[in-house]
PDB file of N, CA and C in Angstrom:
ATOM      1  N   MET A   1      -7.334   6.196 -32.889  1.00 64.00           N
ATOM      2  CA  MET A   1      -6.821   5.569 -31.461  1.00 64.00           C
ATOM      3  C   MET A   1      -7.938   6.101 -30.219  1.00 64.00           C
ATOM      4  N   PHE A   2      -6.972   4.645 -28.855  1.00 72.00           N
ATOM      5  CA  PHE A   2      -8.218   5.124 -28.016  1.00 72.00           C
ATOM      6  C   PHE A   2      -8.067   5.923 -27.412  1.00 72.00           C
ATOM      7  N   SER A   3      -9.417   6.624 -26.949  1.00 89.00           N
ATOM      8  CA  SER A   3      -9.006   7.963 -25.802  1.00 89.00           C
ATOM      9  C   SER A   3      -8.823   6.970 -24.625  1.00 89.00           C
ATOM     10  N   SER A   4      -8.797   8.211 -23.547  1.00 93.00           N
ATOM     11  CA  SER A   4      -8.343   8.343 -22.005  1.00 93.00           C
ATOM     12  C   SER A   4      -9.489   7.281 -21.477  1.00 93.00           C
ATOM     13  N   ARG A   5     -10.642   8.140 -22.058  1.00 95.00           N
ATOM     14  CA  ARG A   5     -11.578   7.186 -20.937  1.00 95.00           C
ATOM     15  C   ARG A   5     -11.428   5.533 -21.462  1.00 95.00           C
ATOM     16  N   THR A   6     -11.548   5.569 -23.337  1.00 94.00           N
ATOM     17  CA  THR A   6     -11.764   4.369 -23.517  1.00 94.00           C
ATOM     18  C   THR A   6     -10.862   3.225 -22.516  1.00 94.00           C
ATOM     19  N   VAL A   7      -9.858   3.441 -22.571  1.00 95.00           N
ATOM     20  CA  VAL A   7      -8.461   3.367 -22.176  1.00 95.00           C
ATOM     21  C   VAL A   7      -9.210   2.317 -20.322  1.00 95.00           C
ATOM     22  N   LYS A   8      -9.368   3.409 -19.700  1.00 96.00           N
ATOM     23  CA  LYS A   8     -10.044   3.612 -18.018  1.00 96.00           C
ATOM     24  C   LYS A   8     -10.956   2.995 -18.654  1.00 96.00           C
ATOM     25  N   ILE A   9     -12.043   2.377 -19.501  1.00 97.00           N
ATOM     26  CA  ILE A   9     -12.877   1.299 -18.877  1.00 97.00           C
ATOM     27  C   ILE A   9     -12.770   0.132 -19.525  1.00 97.00           C
ATOM     28  N   VAL A  10     -11.352  -0.394 -20.634  1.00 97.00           N
ATOM     29  CA  VAL A  10     -10.636  -1.411 -20.915  1.00 97.00           C
ATOM     30  C   VAL A  10      -9.946  -2.511 -19.197  1.00 97.00           C
ATOM     31  N   VAL A  11      -9.356  -0.884 -18.712  1.00 97.00           N
ATOM     32  CA  VAL A  11      -8.813  -1.446 -17.698  1.00 97.00           C
ATOM     33  C   VAL A  11      -9.137  -1.864 -16.576  1.00 97.00           C
ATOM     34  N   LEU A  12      -9.975  -1.006 -15.928  1.00 98.00           N
ATOM     35  CA  LEU A  12     -11.489  -1.443 -15.098  1.00 98.00           C
ATOM     36  C   LEU A  12     -12.174  -3.062 -15.312  1.00 98.00           C
ATOM     37  N   LEU A  13     -12.134  -3.155 -16.457  1.00 98.00           N
ATOM     38  CA  LEU A  13     -13.017  -4.193 -16.853  1.00 98.00           C
ATOM     39  C   LEU A  13     -12.026  -5.483 -16.395  1.00 98.00           C
ATOM     40  N   MET A  14     -11.276  -5.119 -16.875  1.00 98.00           N
ATOM     41  CA  MET A  14      -9.939  -6.754 -16.664  1.00 98.00           C
ATOM     42  C   MET A  14      -9.816  -6.317 -15.496  1.00 98.00           C
ATOM     43  N   LEU A  15      -9.421  -5.123 -15.073  1.00 98.00           N
ATOM     44  CA  LEU A  15      -9.100  -5.741 -13.358  1.00 98.00           C
ATOM     45  C   LEU A  15     -10.865  -7.013 -12.629  1.00 98.00           C
ATOM     46  N   ALA A  16     -11.924  -5.936 -13.431  1.00 98.00           N
ATOM     47  CA  ALA A  16     -12.841  -6.457 -12.115  1.00 98.00           C
ATOM     48  C   ALA A  16     -12.977  -8.218 -12.757  1.00 98.00           C
ATOM     49  N   ALA A  17     -12.726  -8.674 -13.873  1.00 98.00           N
ATOM     50  CA  ALA A  17     -12.578  -9.894 -14.811  1.00 98.00           C
ATOM     51  C   ALA A  17     -11.492 -10.269 -13.281  1.00 98.00           C
ATOM     52  N   MET A  18     -10.539  -9.696 -13.523  1.00 98.00           N
ATOM     53  CA  MET A  18      -9.205 -10.934 -12.409  1.00 98.00           C
ATOM     54  C   MET A  18     -10.420 -11.080 -11.195  1.00 98.00           C
ATOM     55  N   LEU A  19     -10.412 -10.599 -10.625  1.00 98.00           N
ATOM     56  CA  LEU A  19     -11.532 -10.653 -10.013  1.00 98.00           C
ATOM     57  C   LEU A  19     -11.863 -11.189  -9.276  1.00 98.00           C
ATOM     58  N   LEU A  20     -12.595 -11.237 -10.458  1.00 98.00           N
ATOM     59  CA  LEU A  20     -14.023 -12.066 -10.225  1.00 98.00           C
ATOM     60  C   LEU A  20     -13.721 -13.930 -10.533  1.00 98.00           C
ATOM     61  N   SER A  21     -12.728 -13.636 -11.385  1.00 98.00           N
ATOM     62  CA  SER A  21     -12.620 -14.791 -11.902  1.00 98.00           C
ATOM     63  C   SER A  21     -11.439 -15.828 -10.171  1.00 98.00           C
ATOM     64  N   ILE A  22     -11.000 -14.885  -9.630  1.00 98.00           N
ATOM     65  CA  ILE A  22     -10.439 -15.549  -8.016  1.00 98.00           C
ATOM     66  C   ILE A  22     -11.764 -15.455  -7.294  1.00 98.00           C
ATOM     67  N   VAL A  23     -12.269 -14.641  -7.068  1.00 97.00           N
ATOM     68  CA  VAL A  23     -12.763 -15.318  -6.737  1.00 97.00           C
ATOM     69  C   VAL A  23     -14.252 -16.004  -6.464  1.00 97.00           C
ATOM     70  N   VAL A  24     -13.948 -16.511  -7.776  1.00 97.00           N
ATOM     71  CA  VAL A  24     -15.242 -17.869  -7.757  1.00 97.00           C
ATOM     72  C   VAL A  24     -14.005 -19.250  -7.861  1.00 97.00           C
ATOM     73  N   SER A  25     -12.432 -19.224  -8.687  1.00 96.00           N
ATOM     74  CA  SER A  25     -11.657 -20.050  -8.056  1.00 96.00           C
ATOM     75  C   SER A  25     -11.437 -20.328  -6.259  1.00 96.00           C
ATOM     76  N   GLY A  26     -11.706 -19.412  -5.585  1.00 95.00           N
ATOM     77  CA  GLY A  26     -11.522 -18.764  -4.168  1.00 95.00           C
ATOM     78  C   GLY A  26     -12.388 -20.458  -3.604  1.00 95.00           C
ATOM     79  N   ILE A  27     -13.591 -19.685  -4.402  1.00 95.00           N
ATOM     80  CA  ILE A  27     -14.812 -20.002  -3.656  1.00 95.00           C
ATOM     81  C   ILE A  27     -15.733 -21.668  -3.805  1.00 95.00           C
ATOM     82  N   SER A  28     -14.616 -21.370  -4.790  1.00 93.00           N
ATOM     83  CA  SER A  28     -14.598 -24.238  -5.725  1.00 93.00           C
ATOM     84  C   SER A  28     -13.538 -24.097  -4.220  1.00 93.00           C
ATOM     85  N   TRP A  29     -12.284 -23.366  -4.541  1.00 93.00           N
ATOM     86  CA  TRP A  29     -11.011 -24.001  -3.551  1.00 93.00           C
ATOM     87  C   TRP A  29     -12.237 -24.411  -2.153  1.00 93.00           C
ATOM     88  N   MET A  30     -12.551 -22.775  -1.518  1.00 91.00           N
ATOM     89  CA  MET A  30     -13.405 -23.568  -0.181  1.00 91.00           C
ATOM     90  C   MET A  30     -14.746 -24.667  -0.170  1.00 91.00           C
ATOM     91  N   PHE A  31     -15.247 -24.901  -1.536  1.00 90.00           N
ATOM     92  CA  PHE A  31     -15.140 -26.264  -1.569  1.00 90.00           C
ATOM     93  C   PHE A  31     -15.043 -27.130  -1.624  1.00 90.00           C
ATOM     94  N   ILE A  32     -14.666 -27.162  -2.782  1.00 89.00           N
ATOM     95  CA  ILE A  32     -14.152 -28.620  -2.535  1.00 89.00           C
ATOM     96  C   ILE A  32     -12.874 -28.726  -1.354  1.00 89.00           C
ATOM     97  N   GLY A  33     -11.800 -28.140  -0.820  1.00 80.00           N
ATOM     98  CA  GLY A  33     -11.655 -27.817   0.475  1.00 80.00           C
ATOM     99  C   GLY A  33     -11.973 -28.564   2.003  1.00 80.00           C
TER     100      GLY A  33
END
């Protein structure tokens, strides 16, 4: 079973990936537009 620490790390990684994809799409949208 997963420990709470592992779950927290996975959630943080998912949030970081989501933020990174949003930033990248925003920057590319700015360059395109």
